[in-house]
Amino acid sequence: SRVVTAVVPEEILPEESEASFQAADGSKKRPALWSGRVDMDAACVALVPQEGPLPLPFAPFKVSVVVASMKNGDAVAAAEKITGKLEKADVDVLCDERDERAGVKFSDAELIGFPAVVVCGRDASEGKVELRLSGKGIELVTIDEVCSRIIEFLSA
């Protein structure tokens, strides 16, 4: 739990205070401080959906770049290029270059709840990758346009 400070009813504020603010109803109120403990971990967990990607503010990384097969040199090169561009744009990105089956990597990306997933697979040799954006489905895009599409999605 973490210590937080919040505004509480004016009756608690000592009479000698001269500070005031206008409430939403137009009345004049005096601010007061409250200090206590709130379990922020529990509050954050309560805000996270049971299924699907995490809301952007809660996602540990905004983008997962998945290399479907480490044996595909074009896919590895595409993943490195995309990850580098996103890092330069100050996007929180995690590149999954583990030597695992593609299904394991997809399951992990879904379990973690990345809002955006880029899959670098066999289409990388043709200059294309699979882009999965939360709530927008799956589409095939060029390697050159994927970063701008992700940045546009994250800033919306």
mmCIF file of C-alpha atoms in Angstrom:
data_model
loop_
_atom_site.group_PDB
_atom_site.id
_atom_site.type_symbol
_atom_site.label_atom_id
_atom_site.label_comp_id
_atom_site.label_asym_id
_atom_site.label_seq_id
_atom_site.Cartn_x
_atom_site.Cartn_y
_atom_site.Cartn_z
ATOM 1 C CA SER A 1 0.000 0.000 0.000
ATOM 2 C CA ARG A 2 1.077 3.550 -0.631
ATOM 3 C CA VAL A 3 0.364 6.815 1.185
ATOM 4 C CA VAL A 4 -1.992 9.101 -0.718
ATOM 5 C CA THR A 5 -3.378 12.567 -0.072
ATOM 6 C CA ALA A 6 -6.913 13.590 -1.023
ATOM 7 C CA VAL A 7 -9.472 16.344 -0.504
ATOM 8 C CA VAL A 8 -12.072 15.669 2.222
ATOM 9 C CA PRO A 9 -15.103 17.614 3.540
ATOM 10 C CA GLU A 10 -14.429 21.159 4.699
ATOM 11 C CA GLU A 11 -15.727 20.495 8.231
ATOM 12 C CA ILE A 12 -12.415 18.840 9.067
ATOM 13 C CA LEU A 13 -10.312 21.879 8.070
ATOM 14 C CA PRO A 14 -9.350 24.215 10.938
ATOM 15 C CA GLU A 15 -11.329 27.471 11.013
ATOM 16 C CA GLU A 16 -8.219 29.648 10.654
ATOM 17 C CA SER A 17 -7.589 28.542 7.059
ATOM 18 C CA GLU A 18 -8.215 31.233 4.427
ATOM 19 C CA ALA A 19 -7.787 29.049 1.359
ATOM 20 C CA SER A 20 -10.925 28.303 -0.654
ATOM 21 C CA PHE A 21 -12.104 27.032 -4.035
ATOM 22 C CA GLN A 22 -15.296 27.075 -6.037
ATOM 23 C CA ALA A 23 -17.101 23.723 -6.069
ATOM 24 C CA ALA A 24 -18.913 22.348 -9.118
ATOM 25 C CA ASP A 25 -22.225 23.627 -7.752
ATOM 26 C CA GLY A 26 -20.789 27.172 -7.527
ATOM 27 C CA SER A 27 -20.507 27.251 -3.740
ATOM 28 C CA LYS A 28 -17.338 28.349 -1.952
ATOM 29 C CA LYS A 29 -15.525 25.494 -0.197
ATOM 30 C CA ARG A 30 -12.407 25.219 1.886
ATOM 31 C CA PRO A 31 -9.925 22.457 0.971
ATOM 32 C CA ALA A 32 -8.795 19.907 3.515
ATOM 33 C CA LEU A 33 -6.170 17.208 3.400
ATOM 34 C CA TRP A 34 -6.609 13.567 4.234
ATOM 35 C CA SER A 35 -3.706 11.215 4.722
ATOM 36 C CA GLY A 36 -4.142 7.470 4.857
ATOM 37 C CA ARG A 37 -3.289 4.189 3.194
ATOM 38 C CA VAL A 38 -4.744 2.880 -0.049
ATOM 39 C CA ASP A 39 -3.701 -0.442 -1.528
ATOM 40 C CA MET A 40 -2.809 0.805 -5.032
ATOM 41 C CA ASP A 41 -1.843 -2.685 -6.196
ATOM 42 C CA ALA A 42 -5.377 -3.923 -5.498
ATOM 43 C CA ALA A 43 -6.870 -0.807 -7.092
ATOM 44 C CA CYS A 44 -4.837 -1.325 -10.277
ATOM 45 C CA VAL A 45 -5.715 -5.029 -10.471
ATOM 46 C CA ALA A 46 -9.402 -4.127 -10.171
ATOM 47 C CA LEU A 47 -9.101 -1.885 -13.247
ATOM 48 C CA VAL A 48 -7.549 -4.574 -15.458
ATOM 49 C CA PRO A 49 -9.940 -6.590 -17.651
ATOM 50 C CA GLN A 50 -10.278 -10.335 -17.067
ATOM 51 C CA GLU A 51 -9.540 -11.024 -20.745
ATOM 52 C CA GLY A 52 -7.920 -9.227 -23.626
ATOM 53 C CA PRO A 53 -5.216 -6.603 -23.774
ATOM 54 C CA LEU A 54 -4.442 -4.282 -20.909
ATOM 55 C CA PRO A 55 -5.532 -0.666 -21.021
ATOM 56 C CA LEU A 56 -2.615 1.419 -22.346
ATOM 57 C CA PRO A 57 -1.731 3.034 -18.983
ATOM 58 C CA PHE A 58 -1.382 -0.391 -17.329
ATOM 59 C CA ALA A 59 0.502 -2.269 -20.044
ATOM 60 C CA PRO A 60 4.121 -2.941 -19.013
ATOM 61 C CA PHE A 61 5.053 -2.680 -22.691
ATOM 62 C CA LYS A 62 2.890 -1.144 -25.406
ATOM 63 C CA VAL A 63 4.144 -3.340 -28.242
ATOM 64 C CA SER A 64 5.362 -6.898 -28.620
ATOM 65 C CA VAL A 65 7.415 -7.686 -31.699
ATOM 66 C CA VAL A 66 7.285 -11.453 -32.180
ATOM 67 C CA VAL A 67 9.721 -13.316 -34.406
ATOM 68 C CA ALA A 68 7.722 -16.350 -35.537
ATOM 69 C CA SER A 69 10.840 -18.377 -36.323
ATOM 70 C CA MET A 70 14.415 -17.546 -35.421
ATOM 71 C CA LYS A 71 15.479 -19.598 -38.475
ATOM 72 C CA ASN A 72 13.948 -16.989 -40.809
ATOM 73 C CA GLY A 73 16.656 -14.349 -41.316
ATOM 74 C CA ASP A 74 14.256 -11.900 -42.971
ATOM 75 C CA ALA A 75 11.890 -12.103 -39.995
ATOM 76 C CA VAL A 76 14.733 -11.533 -37.525
ATOM 77 C CA ALA A 77 16.015 -8.541 -39.532
ATOM 78 C CA ALA A 78 12.497 -7.078 -39.765
ATOM 79 C CA ALA A 79 11.977 -7.460 -36.010
ATOM 80 C CA GLU A 80 15.273 -5.728 -35.251
ATOM 81 C CA LYS A 81 14.450 -2.866 -37.623
ATOM 82 C CA ILE A 82 10.935 -2.375 -36.192
ATOM 83 C CA THR A 83 12.105 -2.635 -32.585
ATOM 84 C CA GLY A 84 14.873 -0.096 -33.224
ATOM 85 C CA LYS A 85 12.482 2.389 -34.852
ATOM 86 C CA LEU A 86 9.958 2.062 -32.017
ATOM 87 C CA GLU A 87 12.650 2.491 -29.366
ATOM 88 C CA LYS A 88 13.881 5.652 -31.124
ATOM 89 C CA ALA A 89 10.278 6.917 -31.065
ATOM 90 C CA ASP A 90 10.267 6.281 -27.283
ATOM 91 C CA VAL A 91 7.682 3.481 -27.469
ATOM 92 C CA ASP A 92 7.834 0.745 -24.809
ATOM 93 C CA VAL A 93 8.524 -2.344 -26.919
ATOM 94 C CA LEU A 94 9.482 -5.923 -26.142
ATOM 95 C CA CYS A 95 11.011 -8.044 -28.886
ATOM 96 C CA ASP A 96 10.384 -11.779 -28.432
ATOM 97 C CA GLU A 97 13.374 -13.500 -30.012
ATOM 98 C CA ARG A 98 13.204 -16.632 -27.914
ATOM 99 C CA ASP A 99 13.909 -19.931 -29.610
ATOM 100 C CA GLU A 100 10.371 -21.191 -28.956
ATOM 101 C CA ARG A 101 7.492 -22.281 -31.154
ATOM 102 C CA ALA A 102 5.453 -19.393 -32.558
ATOM 103 C CA GLY A 103 2.347 -20.580 -30.677
ATOM 104 C CA VAL A 104 4.139 -20.243 -27.345
ATOM 105 C CA LYS A 105 5.160 -16.686 -28.201
ATOM 106 C CA PHE A 106 1.615 -15.752 -29.305
ATOM 107 C CA SER A 107 0.140 -17.235 -26.120
ATOM 108 C CA ASP A 108 2.601 -15.295 -23.977
ATOM 109 C CA ALA A 109 1.871 -12.046 -25.825
ATOM 110 C CA GLU A 110 -1.860 -12.599 -25.278
ATOM 111 C CA LEU A 111 -1.359 -13.533 -21.626
ATOM 112 C CA ILE A 112 0.714 -10.406 -20.929
ATOM 113 C CA GLY A 113 -1.880 -8.296 -22.732
ATOM 114 C CA PHE A 114 0.108 -6.169 -25.174
ATOM 115 C CA PRO A 115 -2.113 -3.524 -26.820
ATOM 116 C CA ALA A 116 -0.169 -3.972 -30.085
ATOM 117 C CA VAL A 117 1.573 -7.055 -31.457
ATOM 118 C CA VAL A 118 3.741 -7.224 -34.584
ATOM 119 C CA VAL A 119 4.376 -10.695 -35.962
ATOM 120 C CA CYS A 120 7.438 -11.041 -38.162
ATOM 121 C CA GLY A 121 6.993 -14.293 -40.060
ATOM 122 C CA ARG A 122 7.244 -15.708 -43.555
ATOM 123 C CA ASP A 123 5.800 -12.524 -45.125
ATOM 124 C CA ALA A 124 8.865 -10.581 -43.927
ATOM 125 C CA SER A 125 10.740 -11.743 -47.039
ATOM 126 C CA GLU A 126 8.137 -9.772 -49.047
ATOM 127 C CA GLY A 127 8.530 -6.723 -46.786
ATOM 128 C CA LYS A 128 5.333 -7.306 -44.804
ATOM 129 C CA VAL A 129 4.444 -8.112 -41.193
ATOM 130 C CA GLU A 130 1.247 -8.936 -39.360
ATOM 131 C CA LEU A 131 -0.100 -6.114 -37.176
ATOM 132 C CA ARG A 132 -2.526 -6.881 -34.355
ATOM 133 C CA LEU A 133 -3.972 -3.787 -32.696
ATOM 134 C CA SER A 134 -6.289 -4.059 -29.709
ATOM 135 C CA GLY A 135 -9.876 -3.744 -30.895
ATOM 136 C CA LYS A 136 -8.862 -3.372 -34.549
ATOM 137 C CA GLY A 137 -8.191 -6.941 -35.697
ATOM 138 C CA ILE A 138 -5.290 -8.314 -37.704
ATOM 139 C CA GLU A 139 -3.874 -6.948 -40.939
ATOM 140 C CA LEU A 140 -0.821 -7.330 -43.140
ATOM 141 C CA VAL A 141 1.206 -4.103 -43.441
ATOM 142 C CA THR A 142 4.584 -3.162 -44.865
ATOM 143 C CA ILE A 143 7.610 -3.038 -42.611
ATOM 144 C CA ASP A 144 8.043 0.644 -43.460
ATOM 145 C CA GLU A 145 4.522 1.661 -42.374
ATOM 146 C CA VAL A 146 4.086 -0.524 -39.265
ATOM 147 C CA CYS A 147 5.811 1.887 -36.860
ATOM 148 C CA SER A 148 3.784 4.903 -37.928
ATOM 149 C CA ARG A 149 0.584 2.844 -37.613
ATOM 150 C CA ILE A 150 1.527 1.771 -34.077
ATOM 151 C CA ILE A 151 2.454 5.302 -33.001
ATOM 152 C CA GLU A 152 -0.838 6.612 -34.418
ATOM 153 C CA PHE A 153 -2.743 3.872 -32.535
ATOM 154 C CA LEU A 154 -0.975 4.585 -29.237
ATOM 155 C CA SER A 155 -1.522 8.335 -29.452
ATOM 156 C CA ALA A 156 -5.257 8.064 -30.258
#
